[in-house]
mmCIF file of N, CA and C in Angstrom:
data_model
loop_
_atom_site.group_PDB
_atom_site.id
_atom_site.type_symbol
_atom_site.label_atom_id
_atom_site.label_comp_id
_atom_site.label_asym_id
_atom_site.label_seq_id
_atom_site.Cartn_x
_atom_site.Cartn_y
_atom_site.Cartn_z
ATOM 1 N N MET X 1 46.638 49.603 25.727
ATOM 2 C CA MET X 1 45.597 50.051 24.752
ATOM 3 C C MET X 1 44.835 51.168 25.188
ATOM 4 N N SER X 2 44.661 52.151 24.318
ATOM 5 C CA SER X 2 43.956 53.457 24.633
ATOM 6 C C SER X 2 42.593 53.437 24.004
ATOM 7 N N MET X 3 41.739 54.277 24.438
ATOM 8 C CA MET X 3 40.476 54.346 23.870
ATOM 9 C C MET X 3 40.442 54.734 22.441
ATOM 10 N N THR X 4 41.353 55.473 21.951
ATOM 11 C CA THR X 4 41.449 55.851 20.498
ATOM 12 C C THR X 4 41.966 54.678 19.665
ATOM 13 N N ASP X 5 42.447 53.585 20.301
ATOM 14 C CA ASP X 5 42.832 52.458 19.445
ATOM 15 C C ASP X 5 41.517 51.752 18.991
ATOM 16 N N LEU X 6 40.444 51.957 19.848
ATOM 17 C CA LEU X 6 39.138 51.265 19.538
ATOM 18 C C LEU X 6 38.099 52.121 19.014
ATOM 19 N N LEU X 7 38.120 53.463 19.327
ATOM 20 C CA LEU X 7 37.104 54.356 18.972
ATOM 21 C C LEU X 7 37.808 55.622 18.222
ATOM 22 N N ASN X 8 36.935 56.241 17.324
ATOM 23 C CA ASN X 8 37.516 57.358 16.582
ATOM 24 C C ASN X 8 37.630 58.573 17.474
ATOM 25 N N ALA X 9 38.750 59.183 17.491
ATOM 26 C CA ALA X 9 38.962 60.402 18.385
ATOM 27 C C ALA X 9 37.976 61.524 18.220
ATOM 28 N N GLU X 10 37.614 61.672 16.914
ATOM 29 C CA GLU X 10 36.645 62.808 16.606
ATOM 30 C C GLU X 10 35.329 62.494 17.171
ATOM 31 N N ASP X 11 34.897 61.205 17.116
ATOM 32 C CA ASP X 11 33.598 60.771 17.705
ATOM 33 C C ASP X 11 33.629 60.891 19.167
ATOM 34 N N ILE X 12 34.774 60.624 19.850
ATOM 35 C CA ILE X 12 34.965 60.803 21.262
ATOM 36 C C ILE X 12 34.815 62.222 21.632
ATOM 37 N N LYS X 13 35.434 63.114 20.940
ATOM 38 C CA LYS X 13 35.413 64.535 21.193
ATOM 39 C C LYS X 13 33.917 65.100 21.085
ATOM 40 N N LYS X 14 33.274 64.678 20.064
ATOM 41 C CA LYS X 14 31.846 65.193 19.770
ATOM 42 C C LYS X 14 30.946 64.656 20.937
ATOM 43 N N ALA X 15 31.137 63.349 21.304
ATOM 44 C CA ALA X 15 30.222 62.740 22.325
ATOM 45 C C ALA X 15 30.447 63.397 23.670
ATOM 46 N N VAL X 16 31.741 63.607 24.041
ATOM 47 C CA VAL X 16 32.004 64.239 25.325
ATOM 48 C C VAL X 16 31.519 65.616 25.307
ATOM 49 N N GLY X 17 31.710 66.348 24.172
ATOM 50 C CA GLY X 17 31.230 67.810 24.119
ATOM 51 C C GLY X 17 29.774 67.888 24.208
ATOM 52 N N ALA X 18 28.990 66.873 23.823
ATOM 53 C CA ALA X 18 27.576 66.956 23.832
ATOM 54 C C ALA X 18 27.036 66.889 25.213
ATOM 55 N N PHE X 19 27.841 66.445 26.172
ATOM 56 C CA PHE X 19 27.352 66.277 27.535
ATOM 57 C C PHE X 19 28.139 67.086 28.578
ATOM 58 N N THR X 20 28.477 68.347 28.142
ATOM 59 C CA THR X 20 29.259 69.169 29.111
ATOM 60 C C THR X 20 28.471 69.711 30.254
ATOM 61 N N ALA X 21 27.208 69.874 30.027
ATOM 62 C CA ALA X 21 26.347 70.477 31.056
ATOM 63 C C ALA X 21 26.115 69.454 32.192
ATOM 64 N N VAL X 22 26.224 69.867 33.414
ATOM 65 C CA VAL X 22 25.874 68.935 34.500
ATOM 66 C C VAL X 22 24.446 68.402 34.427
ATOM 67 N N ASP X 23 24.332 67.052 34.683
ATOM 68 C CA ASP X 23 23.054 66.359 34.656
ATOM 69 C C ASP X 23 22.541 66.238 33.240
ATOM 70 N N SER X 24 23.376 66.398 32.215
ATOM 71 C CA SER X 24 22.934 66.220 30.802
ATOM 72 C C SER X 24 23.233 64.801 30.313
ATOM 73 N N PHE X 25 24.058 64.034 31.104
ATOM 74 C CA PHE X 25 24.613 62.741 30.585
ATOM 75 C C PHE X 25 23.520 61.705 30.220
ATOM 76 N N ASP X 26 23.499 61.189 29.104
ATOM 77 C CA ASP X 26 22.509 60.112 28.701
ATOM 78 C C ASP X 26 23.449 59.035 28.156
ATOM 79 N N HIS X 27 23.576 57.947 28.942
ATOM 80 C CA HIS X 27 24.507 56.801 28.420
ATOM 81 C C HIS X 27 24.058 56.319 27.080
ATOM 82 N N LYS X 28 22.812 56.115 26.849
ATOM 83 C CA LYS X 28 22.444 55.570 25.569
ATOM 84 C C LYS X 28 22.892 56.412 24.392
ATOM 85 N N LYS X 29 22.641 57.703 24.469
ATOM 86 C CA LYS X 29 23.136 58.632 23.439
ATOM 87 C C LYS X 29 24.626 58.650 23.294
ATOM 88 N N PHE X 30 25.302 58.696 24.557
ATOM 89 C CA PHE X 30 26.706 58.776 24.556
ATOM 90 C C PHE X 30 27.315 57.567 23.908
ATOM 91 N N PHE X 31 26.885 56.351 24.257
ATOM 92 C CA PHE X 31 27.449 55.106 23.606
ATOM 93 C C PHE X 31 27.225 55.053 22.146
ATOM 94 N N GLN X 32 26.103 55.615 21.665
ATOM 95 C CA GLN X 32 25.906 55.711 20.221
ATOM 96 C C GLN X 32 26.756 56.646 19.583
ATOM 97 N N MET X 33 26.929 57.888 20.126
ATOM 98 C CA MET X 33 27.741 58.942 19.539
ATOM 99 C C MET X 33 29.180 58.610 19.522
ATOM 100 N N VAL X 34 29.665 57.886 20.547
ATOM 101 C CA VAL X 34 31.100 57.615 20.598
ATOM 102 C C VAL X 34 31.441 56.402 19.672
ATOM 103 N N GLY X 35 30.422 55.711 19.188
ATOM 104 C CA GLY X 35 30.550 54.620 18.304
ATOM 105 C C GLY X 35 30.704 53.260 18.893
ATOM 106 N N LEU X 36 30.410 53.238 20.205
ATOM 107 C CA LEU X 36 30.591 51.919 20.996
ATOM 108 C C LEU X 36 29.494 50.943 20.582
ATOM 109 N N LYS X 37 28.357 51.492 20.277
ATOM 110 C CA LYS X 37 27.158 50.552 19.920
ATOM 111 C C LYS X 37 27.485 49.735 18.710
ATOM 112 N N LYS X 38 28.276 50.267 17.812
ATOM 113 C CA LYS X 38 28.613 49.513 16.547
ATOM 114 C C LYS X 38 29.719 48.595 16.677
ATOM 115 N N LYS X 39 30.442 48.551 17.840
ATOM 116 C CA LYS X 39 31.615 47.806 18.045
ATOM 117 C C LYS X 39 31.258 46.299 18.287
ATOM 118 N N SER X 40 32.239 45.480 18.012
ATOM 119 C CA SER X 40 32.028 44.016 18.301
ATOM 120 C C SER X 40 32.005 43.708 19.785
ATOM 121 N N PRO X 41 31.472 42.641 20.272
ATOM 122 C CA PRO X 41 31.413 42.288 21.698
ATOM 123 C C PRO X 41 32.829 42.297 22.304
ATOM 124 N N ASP X 42 33.790 41.844 21.499
ATOM 125 C CA ASP X 42 35.148 41.833 22.040
ATOM 126 C C ASP X 42 35.658 43.266 22.274
ATOM 127 N N ASP X 43 35.404 44.233 21.348
ATOM 128 C CA ASP X 43 35.852 45.621 21.478
ATOM 129 C C ASP X 43 35.125 46.255 22.659
ATOM 130 N N VAL X 44 33.851 45.962 22.896
ATOM 131 C CA VAL X 44 33.104 46.596 23.987
ATOM 132 C C VAL X 44 33.773 46.079 25.240
ATOM 133 N N LYS X 45 34.188 44.775 25.287
ATOM 134 C CA LYS X 45 34.864 44.311 26.513
ATOM 135 C C LYS X 45 36.201 44.963 26.771
ATOM 136 N N LYS X 46 36.878 45.274 25.629
ATOM 137 C CA LYS X 46 38.170 46.015 25.711
ATOM 138 C C LYS X 46 37.966 47.379 26.313
ATOM 139 N N VAL X 47 36.917 48.067 25.861
ATOM 140 C CA VAL X 47 36.567 49.400 26.396
ATOM 141 C C VAL X 47 36.273 49.236 27.930
ATOM 142 N N PHE X 48 35.475 48.262 28.326
ATOM 143 C CA PHE X 48 35.263 48.042 29.739
ATOM 144 C C PHE X 48 36.569 47.955 30.550
ATOM 145 N N HIS X 49 37.515 47.190 30.034
ATOM 146 C CA HIS X 49 38.716 46.947 30.719
ATOM 147 C C HIS X 49 39.580 48.252 30.885
ATOM 148 N N ILE X 50 39.477 49.185 29.893
ATOM 149 C CA ILE X 50 40.072 50.438 29.922
ATOM 150 C C ILE X 50 39.417 51.325 31.093
ATOM 151 N N LEU X 51 38.037 51.268 31.191
ATOM 152 C CA LEU X 51 37.323 52.041 32.175
ATOM 153 C C LEU X 51 37.516 51.469 33.544
ATOM 154 N N ASP X 52 37.808 50.173 33.699
ATOM 155 C CA ASP X 52 37.993 49.485 34.955
ATOM 156 C C ASP X 52 39.356 49.880 35.484
ATOM 157 N N LYS X 53 39.510 51.105 36.000
ATOM 158 C CA LYS X 53 40.884 51.714 36.410
ATOM 159 C C LYS X 53 41.600 50.882 37.388
ATOM 160 N N ASP X 54 40.853 50.326 38.350
ATOM 161 C CA ASP X 54 41.603 49.543 39.361
ATOM 162 C C ASP X 54 41.704 48.063 39.020
ATOM 163 N N LYS X 55 41.350 47.686 37.846
ATOM 164 C CA LYS X 55 41.487 46.298 37.337
ATOM 165 C C LYS X 55 40.932 45.244 38.159
ATOM 166 N N SER X 56 39.757 45.596 38.872
ATOM 167 C CA SER X 56 39.027 44.671 39.771
ATOM 168 C C SER X 56 38.197 43.767 38.972
ATOM 169 N N GLY X 57 37.901 43.964 37.759
ATOM 170 C CA GLY X 57 36.877 43.209 37.100
ATOM 171 C C GLY X 57 35.499 43.803 37.054
ATOM 172 N N PHE X 58 35.432 44.915 37.780
ATOM 173 C CA PHE X 58 34.123 45.691 37.897
ATOM 174 C C PHE X 58 34.353 47.157 37.799
ATOM 175 N N ILE X 59 33.325 47.825 37.344
ATOM 176 C CA ILE X 59 33.348 49.356 37.367
ATOM 177 C C ILE X 59 32.545 49.689 38.642
ATOM 178 N N GLU X 60 33.216 50.158 39.715
ATOM 179 C CA GLU X 60 32.432 50.459 40.864
ATOM 180 C C GLU X 60 31.955 51.909 40.812
ATOM 181 N N GLU X 61 31.137 52.291 41.781
ATOM 182 C CA GLU X 61 30.401 53.601 41.677
ATOM 183 C C GLU X 61 31.437 54.797 41.546
ATOM 184 N N ASP X 62 32.554 54.745 42.308
ATOM 185 C CA ASP X 62 33.592 55.820 42.257
ATOM 186 C C ASP X 62 34.096 55.846 40.918
ATOM 187 N N GLU X 63 34.488 54.683 40.281
ATOM 188 C CA GLU X 63 35.040 54.693 38.897
ATOM 189 C C GLU X 63 34.009 55.228 37.887
ATOM 190 N N LEU X 64 32.682 54.885 38.050
ATOM 191 C CA LEU X 64 31.707 55.260 37.219
ATOM 192 C C LEU X 64 31.476 56.793 37.093
ATOM 193 N N GLY X 65 31.735 57.421 38.162
ATOM 194 C CA GLY X 65 31.719 58.890 38.232
ATOM 195 C C GLY X 65 32.693 59.651 37.265
ATOM 196 N N PHE X 66 33.800 58.816 36.972
ATOM 197 C CA PHE X 66 34.883 59.361 36.089
ATOM 198 C C PHE X 66 34.791 58.787 34.702
ATOM 199 N N ILE X 67 33.706 58.131 34.372
ATOM 200 C CA ILE X 67 33.620 57.348 33.129
ATOM 201 C C ILE X 67 33.955 58.276 31.879
ATOM 202 N N LEU X 68 33.546 59.426 31.860
ATOM 203 C CA LEU X 68 33.834 60.301 30.696
ATOM 204 C C LEU X 68 35.264 60.584 30.549
ATOM 205 N N LYS X 69 36.047 60.669 31.689
ATOM 206 C CA LYS X 69 37.486 60.865 31.632
ATOM 207 C C LYS X 69 38.141 59.663 31.112
ATOM 208 N N GLY X 70 37.521 58.484 31.178
ATOM 209 C CA GLY X 70 38.110 57.264 30.533
ATOM 210 C C GLY X 70 38.089 57.322 28.967
ATOM 211 N N PHE X 71 37.222 58.218 28.407
ATOM 212 C CA PHE X 71 37.177 58.393 27.064
ATOM 213 C C PHE X 71 38.025 59.637 26.586
ATOM 214 N N SER X 72 38.005 60.578 27.394
ATOM 215 C CA SER X 72 38.806 61.789 27.157
ATOM 216 C C SER X 72 39.229 62.458 28.574
ATOM 217 N N PRO X 73 40.601 62.564 28.746
ATOM 218 C CA PRO X 73 41.069 63.026 30.028
ATOM 219 C C PRO X 73 40.642 64.355 30.588
ATOM 220 N N ASP X 74 40.250 65.232 29.561
ATOM 221 C CA ASP X 74 39.737 66.590 29.962
ATOM 222 C C ASP X 74 38.269 66.642 30.096
ATOM 223 N N ALA X 75 37.626 65.536 30.077
ATOM 224 C CA ALA X 75 36.109 65.543 30.226
ATOM 225 C C ALA X 75 35.787 65.752 31.652
ATOM 226 N N ARG X 76 34.492 66.117 31.966
ATOM 227 C CA ARG X 76 34.053 66.377 33.325
ATOM 228 C C ARG X 76 33.633 65.044 34.026
ATOM 229 N N ASP X 77 33.542 65.171 35.328
ATOM 230 C CA ASP X 77 33.054 64.053 36.114
ATOM 231 C C ASP X 77 31.547 64.072 35.992
ATOM 232 N N LEU X 78 30.930 62.934 36.135
ATOM 233 C CA LEU X 78 29.502 62.820 36.289
ATOM 234 C C LEU X 78 29.046 63.380 37.656
ATOM 235 N N SER X 79 27.865 63.919 37.700
ATOM 236 C CA SER X 79 27.261 64.349 38.969
ATOM 237 C C SER X 79 26.882 63.075 39.794
ATOM 238 N N VAL X 80 26.629 63.292 41.010
ATOM 239 C CA VAL X 80 26.106 62.159 41.862
ATOM 240 C C VAL X 80 24.882 61.585 41.177
ATOM 241 N N LYS X 81 23.969 62.430 40.836
ATOM 242 C CA LYS X 81 22.715 61.946 40.200
ATOM 243 C C LYS X 81 22.974 61.149 38.925
ATOM 244 N N GLU X 82 23.800 61.694 38.044
ATOM 245 C CA GLU X 82 24.131 60.957 36.845
ATOM 246 C C GLU X 82 24.783 59.619 37.141
ATOM 247 N N THR X 83 25.745 59.594 38.127
ATOM 248 C CA THR X 83 26.430 58.378 38.453
ATOM 249 C C THR X 83 25.426 57.359 38.945
ATOM 250 N N LYS X 84 24.453 57.696 39.841
ATOM 251 C CA LYS X 84 23.557 56.794 40.402
ATOM 252 C C LYS X 84 22.512 56.339 39.323
ATOM 253 N N THR X 85 22.223 57.165 38.383
ATOM 254 C CA THR X 85 21.292 56.673 37.350
ATOM 255 C C THR X 85 21.979 55.747 36.451
ATOM 256 N N LEU X 86 23.242 55.986 36.131
ATOM 257 C CA LEU X 86 24.016 55.013 35.260
ATOM 258 C C LEU X 86 24.289 53.663 35.966
ATOM 259 N N MET X 87 24.455 53.755 37.259
ATOM 260 C CA MET X 87 24.679 52.509 38.154
ATOM 261 C C MET X 87 23.407 51.734 38.062
ATOM 262 N N ALA X 88 22.255 52.404 38.313
ATOM 263 C CA ALA X 88 20.991 51.791 38.325
ATOM 264 C C ALA X 88 20.628 51.083 36.943
ATOM 265 N N ALA X 89 21.028 51.685 35.779
ATOM 266 C CA ALA X 89 20.780 51.203 34.605
ATOM 267 C C ALA X 89 21.707 49.947 34.297
ATOM 268 N N GLY X 90 22.969 50.022 34.737
ATOM 269 C CA GLY X 90 23.897 48.968 34.400
ATOM 270 C C GLY X 90 24.021 47.827 35.443
ATOM 271 N N ASP X 91 23.710 48.112 36.746
ATOM 272 C CA ASP X 91 23.915 47.044 37.752
ATOM 273 C C ASP X 91 22.689 46.104 37.826
ATOM 274 N N LYS X 92 22.628 45.156 36.898
ATOM 275 C CA LYS X 92 21.525 44.257 36.889
ATOM 276 C C LYS X 92 21.355 43.306 38.021
ATOM 277 N N ASP X 93 22.428 42.927 38.721
ATOM 278 C CA ASP X 93 22.340 41.991 39.832
ATOM 279 C C ASP X 93 22.300 42.664 41.162
ATOM 280 N N GLY X 94 22.395 44.042 41.184
ATOM 281 C CA GLY X 94 22.215 44.788 42.416
ATOM 282 C C GLY X 94 23.327 44.706 43.377
ATOM 283 N N ASP X 95 24.576 44.389 42.927
ATOM 284 C CA ASP X 95 25.767 44.234 43.833
ATOM 285 C C ASP X 95 26.550 45.568 43.966
ATOM 286 N N GLY X 96 25.978 46.566 43.372
ATOM 287 C CA GLY X 96 26.644 47.898 43.547
ATOM 288 C C GLY X 96 27.870 48.150 42.592
ATOM 289 N N LYS X 97 28.011 47.270 41.672
ATOM 290 C CA LYS X 97 29.146 47.519 40.629
ATOM 291 C C LYS X 97 28.711 46.845 39.356
ATOM 292 N N ILE X 98 29.344 47.310 38.283
ATOM 293 C CA ILE X 98 29.066 46.821 36.926
ATOM 294 C C ILE X 98 30.145 45.957 36.419
ATOM 295 N N GLY X 99 29.743 44.643 36.165
ATOM 296 C CA GLY X 99 30.726 43.746 35.571
ATOM 297 C C GLY X 99 30.764 43.741 34.063
ATOM 298 N N VAL X 100 31.671 43.068 33.464
ATOM 299 C CA VAL X 100 31.829 43.122 32.012
ATOM 300 C C VAL X 100 30.561 42.718 31.293
ATOM 301 N N ASP X 101 29.831 41.779 31.698
ATOM 302 C CA ASP X 101 28.605 41.307 30.992
ATOM 303 C C ASP X 101 27.544 42.417 31.195
ATOM 304 N N GLU X 102 27.495 42.973 32.306
ATOM 305 C CA GLU X 102 26.419 44.104 32.587
ATOM 306 C C GLU X 102 26.828 45.298 31.689
ATOM 307 N N PHE X 103 28.057 45.586 31.620
ATOM 308 C CA PHE X 103 28.465 46.731 30.743
ATOM 309 C C PHE X 103 28.156 46.387 29.228
ATOM 310 N N SER X 104 28.406 45.240 28.795
ATOM 311 C CA SER X 104 28.072 44.829 27.464
ATOM 312 C C SER X 104 26.501 44.983 27.173
ATOM 313 N N SER X 105 25.790 44.621 28.205
ATOM 314 C CA SER X 105 24.264 44.692 28.075
ATOM 315 C C SER X 105 23.879 46.097 28.040
ATOM 316 N N LEU X 106 24.499 46.913 28.841
ATOM 317 C CA LEU X 106 24.161 48.368 28.974
ATOM 318 C C LEU X 106 24.481 49.053 27.536
ATOM 319 N N VAL X 107 25.609 48.670 26.925
ATOM 320 C CA VAL X 107 25.890 49.233 25.556
ATOM 321 C C VAL X 107 24.915 48.587 24.532
ATOM 322 N N ALA X 108 24.596 47.383 24.638
ATOM 323 C CA ALA X 108 23.684 46.760 23.657
ATOM 324 C C ALA X 108 22.313 47.375 23.724
ATOM 325 N N GLU X 109 21.876 47.733 24.912
ATOM 326 C CA GLU X 109 20.522 48.345 25.114
ATOM 327 C C GLU X 109 20.429 49.816 24.584
ATOM 328 N N SER X 110 21.585 50.397 24.333
ATOM 329 C CA SER X 110 21.709 51.802 23.922
ATOM 330 C C SER X 110 21.040 52.039 22.499
#
């Protein structure tokens, strides 16, 4: 399954394009722009599994830095600051990684 099976390709392009400047990434705006906020809980979980590149059941900090590439291969990497901000927002239990339920909550709060 690819991201465009779940989300509109044009929405992905616009959302990725809106955050091309370093340190401009805002996960709340991004999740809204890409259409993830409107998706069912099952679809949000499917997106999580696409972003979980090593299939560990978690999005670790190194994977989080490449989150935009999960939506569009030619997107930029997040800066260290952006990655840490996103991890702090999503890692509710403080274990240094984001699980599927934490990701779902992160999207719902957007």
